[in-house]
Structures are given as structure tokens and as C-alpha cells.
Amino acid sequence: MRIGFGYDVHRLVEGRPLIIGGVEIPHTHGLLGHSDADVLIHAICDAILGAAGLRDIGYYFPDNDDNFKNADSKVLLARSLELVEKEGYTVDNIDTTICAERPKLNPHIESMKQTLASILKVSVKDVGIKATTNETIGFVGRCEGIVAYAVALIKKCEC
Ligand code: MG
């Protein structure tokens, strides 16, 4: 068994869809980035890659590569998992926290869990997602951005 950790942040801007955990969430603002800027999925990619002793998401899917412009981060997660599987591991479970002042994420968490579980080939109970505000403090509290943290446990395949 090996553990990995991931962190990501993206700026909130007008005129972009808000996509977190592979789910589009109705909101006045969305996350800015080269890809779809799915902050939660990016943190999870780094957690599973790190657990396998690999590099980070920006190393494999660079933000100056047009192939990844507006890329669906669900695809990046599936490709990160492939890299982890190539090292001989499967995901055991992940746990994550999203820090966002607005909008309320609670109604969307079940849908995110299902989306991520199916990509990571684990059960819904193996995907932890918590959401918290930043108590109006700092850039998250001022609604300038959203942050996500993830840890992942991976295990050697018996295959
Ligand atoms: Mg990112």
C-alpha cells in the first residue's frame, strides 16, 4: 500500500462553466484554466500519481499543449489512472476536501462521488468528498478561487 497527496487551486472568473468532480454546477462564475479547470480532479490526479512515485499532472498533460486546451479532466483522470496501473497499482480509496465559499456544493457531492468512482474503478464508498467554506477569509473566502486537497491510497495489483 502507498499513499499520495494532491493539491490544486483555480481562479473563479465570469464566463466559464463551473466543473468540479466531473460535474457541471450552476453558478455565476466558473474556474479558469487551460483544461476545464476541474480543481478536484486535478488534485486527485496528483494524489494517485504521487502515490505511484510518478510526476504531477502538469508534467504529463502540460498547459501549453493544445491537445489539452479545454480538456475534459475526467479523461485526464482516466489517463492518470492508466499510468498508475502501468506501475502495477490499483486505487484502494481516495479522500478529498473542496474549499469554496460559494456555491453550496452539498447537493452535487453524490453525483461527483459516482462520477469519480466509476473512473477510478472503485466503489462509491471509496471516494470521500467533503466541502467546506473558508469562513470568508482569504482568496477562497473572497470568492476569487476554489481549492481542493486529495489523498489517495493505492495497492499493488494481484494480477
Ligand atoms: Mg489544475
mmCIF file of C-alpha atoms and ligand atoms in Angstrom:
data_model
loop_
_atom_site.group_PDB
_atom_site.id
_atom_site.type_symbol
_atom_site.label_atom_id
_atom_site.label_comp_id
_atom_site.label_asym_id
_atom_site.label_seq_id
_atom_site.Cartn_x
_atom_site.Cartn_y
_atom_site.Cartn_z
ATOM 1 C CA MET A 1 0.000 0.000 0.000
ATOM 2 C CA ARG A 2 1.211 3.514 -0.782
ATOM 3 C CA ILE A 3 -0.248 6.932 -0.015
ATOM 4 C CA GLY A 4 -0.265 10.061 -2.173
ATOM 5 C CA PHE A 5 -1.312 13.675 -1.710
ATOM 6 C CA GLY A 6 -2.562 16.293 -4.170
ATOM 7 C CA TYR A 7 -3.428 19.990 -4.044
ATOM 8 C CA ASP A 8 -4.853 22.326 -6.674
ATOM 9 C CA VAL A 9 -6.275 25.810 -6.984
ATOM 10 C CA HIS A 10 -8.012 27.658 -9.813
ATOM 11 C CA ARG A 11 -9.275 31.222 -10.140
ATOM 12 C CA LEU A 12 -13.024 31.903 -10.342
ATOM 13 C CA VAL A 13 -13.994 34.092 -13.286
ATOM 14 C CA GLU A 14 -17.124 35.072 -15.166
ATOM 15 C CA GLY A 15 -17.958 33.383 -18.464
ATOM 16 C CA ARG A 16 -16.712 29.893 -17.649
ATOM 17 C CA PRO A 17 -18.692 26.794 -16.623
ATOM 18 C CA LEU A 18 -18.071 25.585 -13.073
ATOM 19 C CA ILE A 19 -16.962 21.955 -13.257
ATOM 20 C CA ILE A 20 -15.944 20.189 -10.053
ATOM 21 C CA GLY A 21 -15.502 16.451 -9.658
ATOM 22 C CA GLY A 22 -16.636 15.933 -13.241
ATOM 23 C CA VAL A 23 -19.993 17.573 -12.548
ATOM 24 C CA GLU A 24 -21.181 20.896 -14.010
ATOM 25 C CA ILE A 25 -22.591 23.072 -11.237
ATOM 26 C CA PRO A 26 -24.863 26.033 -11.985
ATOM 27 C CA HIS A 27 -23.139 29.234 -10.804
ATOM 28 C CA THR A 28 -22.411 32.807 -11.856
ATOM 29 C CA HIS A 29 -18.673 32.059 -12.169
ATOM 30 C CA GLY A 30 -16.506 29.169 -13.342
ATOM 31 C CA LEU A 31 -12.907 28.078 -12.896
ATOM 32 C CA LEU A 32 -10.219 29.465 -15.191
ATOM 33 C CA GLY A 33 -7.653 27.112 -16.690
ATOM 34 C CA HIS A 34 -6.202 25.618 -19.845
ATOM 35 C CA SER A 35 -8.343 22.495 -19.422
ATOM 36 C CA ASP A 36 -11.857 22.553 -17.980
ATOM 37 C CA ALA A 37 -10.069 23.560 -14.729
ATOM 38 C CA ASP A 38 -11.686 20.833 -12.627
ATOM 39 C CA VAL A 39 -9.809 21.615 -9.433
ATOM 40 C CA LEU A 40 -10.938 18.478 -7.588
ATOM 41 C CA ILE A 41 -9.992 16.063 -10.347
ATOM 42 C CA HIS A 42 -6.586 17.737 -10.722
ATOM 43 C CA ALA A 43 -5.874 17.252 -7.014
ATOM 44 C CA ILE A 44 -6.938 13.590 -7.290
ATOM 45 C CA CYS A 45 -4.687 13.051 -10.338
ATOM 46 C CA ASP A 46 -1.705 14.374 -8.371
ATOM 47 C CA ALA A 47 -2.605 12.200 -5.370
ATOM 48 C CA ILE A 48 -2.721 8.938 -7.336
ATOM 49 C CA LEU A 49 0.317 9.841 -9.466
ATOM 50 C CA GLY A 50 2.279 10.792 -6.355
ATOM 51 C CA ALA A 51 1.299 7.573 -4.602
ATOM 52 C CA ALA A 52 2.815 5.604 -7.503
ATOM 53 C CA GLY A 53 6.032 7.645 -7.337
ATOM 54 C CA LEU A 54 5.199 9.411 -10.607
ATOM 55 C CA ARG A 55 5.320 13.127 -11.508
ATOM 56 C CA ASP A 56 2.452 15.648 -11.397
ATOM 57 C CA ILE A 57 -0.451 16.307 -13.754
ATOM 58 C CA GLY A 58 1.290 19.291 -15.372
ATOM 59 C CA TYR A 59 4.210 17.025 -16.319
ATOM 60 C CA TYR A 60 2.043 14.534 -18.234
ATOM 61 C CA PHE A 61 -0.604 16.959 -19.530
ATOM 62 C CA PRO A 62 1.175 20.339 -19.959
ATOM 63 C CA ASP A 63 -0.922 23.518 -20.072
ATOM 64 C CA ASN A 64 0.988 24.786 -23.136
ATOM 65 C CA ASP A 65 -0.107 21.725 -25.152
ATOM 66 C CA ASP A 66 -3.087 22.479 -27.414
ATOM 67 C CA ASN A 67 -4.189 18.842 -27.067
ATOM 68 C CA PHE A 68 -5.277 19.682 -23.536
ATOM 69 C CA LYS A 69 -6.994 23.018 -24.270
ATOM 70 C CA ASN A 70 -10.439 22.857 -22.621
ATOM 71 C CA ALA A 71 -9.688 19.174 -21.990
ATOM 72 C CA ASP A 72 -12.248 17.153 -20.068
ATOM 73 C CA SER A 73 -10.462 16.443 -16.786
ATOM 74 C CA LYS A 74 -12.323 13.131 -16.500
ATOM 75 C CA VAL A 75 -10.145 11.996 -19.408
ATOM 76 C CA LEU A 76 -7.015 13.266 -17.629
ATOM 77 C CA LEU A 77 -8.019 11.274 -14.540
ATOM 78 C CA ALA A 78 -8.567 8.120 -16.601
ATOM 79 C CA ARG A 79 -5.151 8.622 -18.225
ATOM 80 C CA SER A 80 -3.509 9.267 -14.847
ATOM 81 C CA LEU A 81 -5.039 6.016 -13.596
ATOM 82 C CA GLU A 82 -3.577 4.209 -16.621
ATOM 83 C CA LEU A 83 -0.117 5.495 -15.667
ATOM 84 C CA VAL A 84 -0.638 4.253 -12.101
ATOM 85 C CA GLU A 85 -1.884 0.882 -13.363
ATOM 86 C CA LYS A 86 1.225 0.597 -15.568
ATOM 87 C CA GLU A 87 3.277 0.773 -12.373
ATOM 88 C CA GLY A 88 1.284 -2.225 -11.102
ATOM 89 C CA TYR A 89 -1.173 -0.478 -8.765
ATOM 90 C CA THR A 90 -4.917 -0.053 -8.385
ATOM 91 C CA VAL A 91 -6.667 2.601 -6.314
ATOM 92 C CA ASP A 92 -7.917 1.484 -2.907
ATOM 93 C CA ASN A 93 -9.650 4.670 -1.795
ATOM 94 C CA ILE A 94 -9.366 8.438 -2.010
ATOM 95 C CA ASP A 95 -10.430 11.204 0.325
ATOM 96 C CA THR A 96 -10.785 14.846 -0.641
ATOM 97 C CA THR A 97 -11.803 18.292 0.581
ATOM 98 C CA ILE A 98 -13.028 21.165 -1.581
ATOM 99 C CA CYS A 99 -12.765 24.695 -0.154
ATOM 100 C CA ALA A 100 -15.263 27.022 -1.816
ATOM 101 C CA GLU A 101 -17.167 29.967 -0.365
ATOM 102 C CA ARG A 102 -19.906 29.664 -2.991
ATOM 103 C CA PRO A 103 -21.889 27.945 -4.400
ATOM 104 C CA LYS A 104 -23.124 25.312 -1.950
ATOM 105 C CA LEU A 105 -21.634 22.035 -3.176
ATOM 106 C CA ASN A 106 -23.547 19.660 -0.941
ATOM 107 C CA PRO A 107 -26.338 18.916 -3.477
ATOM 108 C CA HIS A 108 -23.718 17.816 -6.053
ATOM 109 C CA ILE A 109 -21.442 15.624 -3.945
ATOM 110 C CA GLU A 110 -23.284 12.340 -4.501
ATOM 111 C CA SER A 111 -23.089 12.855 -8.240
ATOM 112 C CA MET A 112 -19.342 13.677 -8.028
ATOM 113 C CA LYS A 113 -18.741 10.535 -5.954
ATOM 114 C CA GLN A 114 -20.463 8.354 -8.554
ATOM 115 C CA THR A 115 -18.607 10.001 -11.441
ATOM 116 C CA LEU A 116 -15.190 9.654 -9.797
ATOM 117 C CA ALA A 117 -15.797 6.115 -8.517
ATOM 118 C CA SER A 118 -16.581 4.862 -11.995
ATOM 119 C CA ILE A 119 -13.421 6.436 -13.490
ATOM 120 C CA LEU A 120 -11.197 5.184 -10.661
ATOM 121 C CA LYS A 121 -12.768 1.677 -10.746
ATOM 122 C CA VAL A 122 -13.683 1.769 -7.054
ATOM 123 C CA SER A 123 -16.998 1.761 -5.204
ATOM 124 C CA VAL A 124 -18.773 4.990 -4.303
ATOM 125 C CA LYS A 125 -17.865 4.382 -0.651
ATOM 126 C CA ASP A 126 -14.178 4.517 -1.589
ATOM 127 C CA VAL A 127 -14.499 8.142 -2.716
ATOM 128 C CA GLY A 128 -14.632 10.684 0.105
ATOM 129 C CA ILE A 129 -15.626 14.235 -0.794
ATOM 130 C CA LYS A 130 -16.042 16.931 1.808
ATOM 131 C CA ALA A 131 -16.854 20.556 1.112
ATOM 132 C CA THR A 132 -16.126 23.494 3.344
ATOM 133 C CA THR A 133 -16.226 27.270 3.081
ATOM 134 C CA ASN A 134 -13.207 29.331 4.096
ATOM 135 C CA GLU A 135 -15.236 31.340 6.641
ATOM 136 C CA THR A 136 -14.988 34.401 4.295
ATOM 137 C CA ILE A 137 -11.197 34.584 4.926
ATOM 138 C CA GLY A 138 -8.525 34.893 2.223
ATOM 139 C CA PHE A 139 -8.852 34.403 -1.542
ATOM 140 C CA VAL A 140 -11.250 31.477 -1.181
ATOM 141 C CA GLY A 141 -13.347 33.482 1.255
ATOM 142 C CA ARG A 142 -13.474 36.408 -1.205
ATOM 143 C CA CYS A 143 -14.707 34.002 -3.933
ATOM 144 C CA GLU A 144 -11.554 34.599 -6.002
ATOM 145 C CA GLY A 145 -10.783 30.905 -6.323
ATOM 146 C CA ILE A 146 -11.508 27.352 -5.270
ATOM 147 C CA VAL A 147 -9.023 24.955 -3.665
ATOM 148 C CA ALA A 148 -9.041 21.160 -3.484
ATOM 149 C CA TYR A 149 -6.971 18.673 -1.486
ATOM 150 C CA ALA A 150 -6.849 14.918 -2.044
ATOM 151 C CA VAL A 151 -5.185 11.881 -0.557
ATOM 152 C CA ALA A 152 -5.134 8.504 -2.263
ATOM 153 C CA LEU A 153 -4.266 5.012 -1.135
ATOM 154 C CA ILE A 154 -3.122 2.651 -3.879
ATOM 155 C CA LYS A 155 -2.272 -1.031 -3.659
ATOM 156 C CA LYS A 156 -0.186 -3.463 -5.729
ATOM 157 C CA CYS A 157 -2.380 -5.461 -8.112
ATOM 158 C CA GLU A 158 -2.577 -9.192 -7.584
ATOM 159 C CA CYS A 159 -2.822 -9.500 -11.372
HETATM 160 MG MG MG B 1 -5.300 22.467 -12.064
#
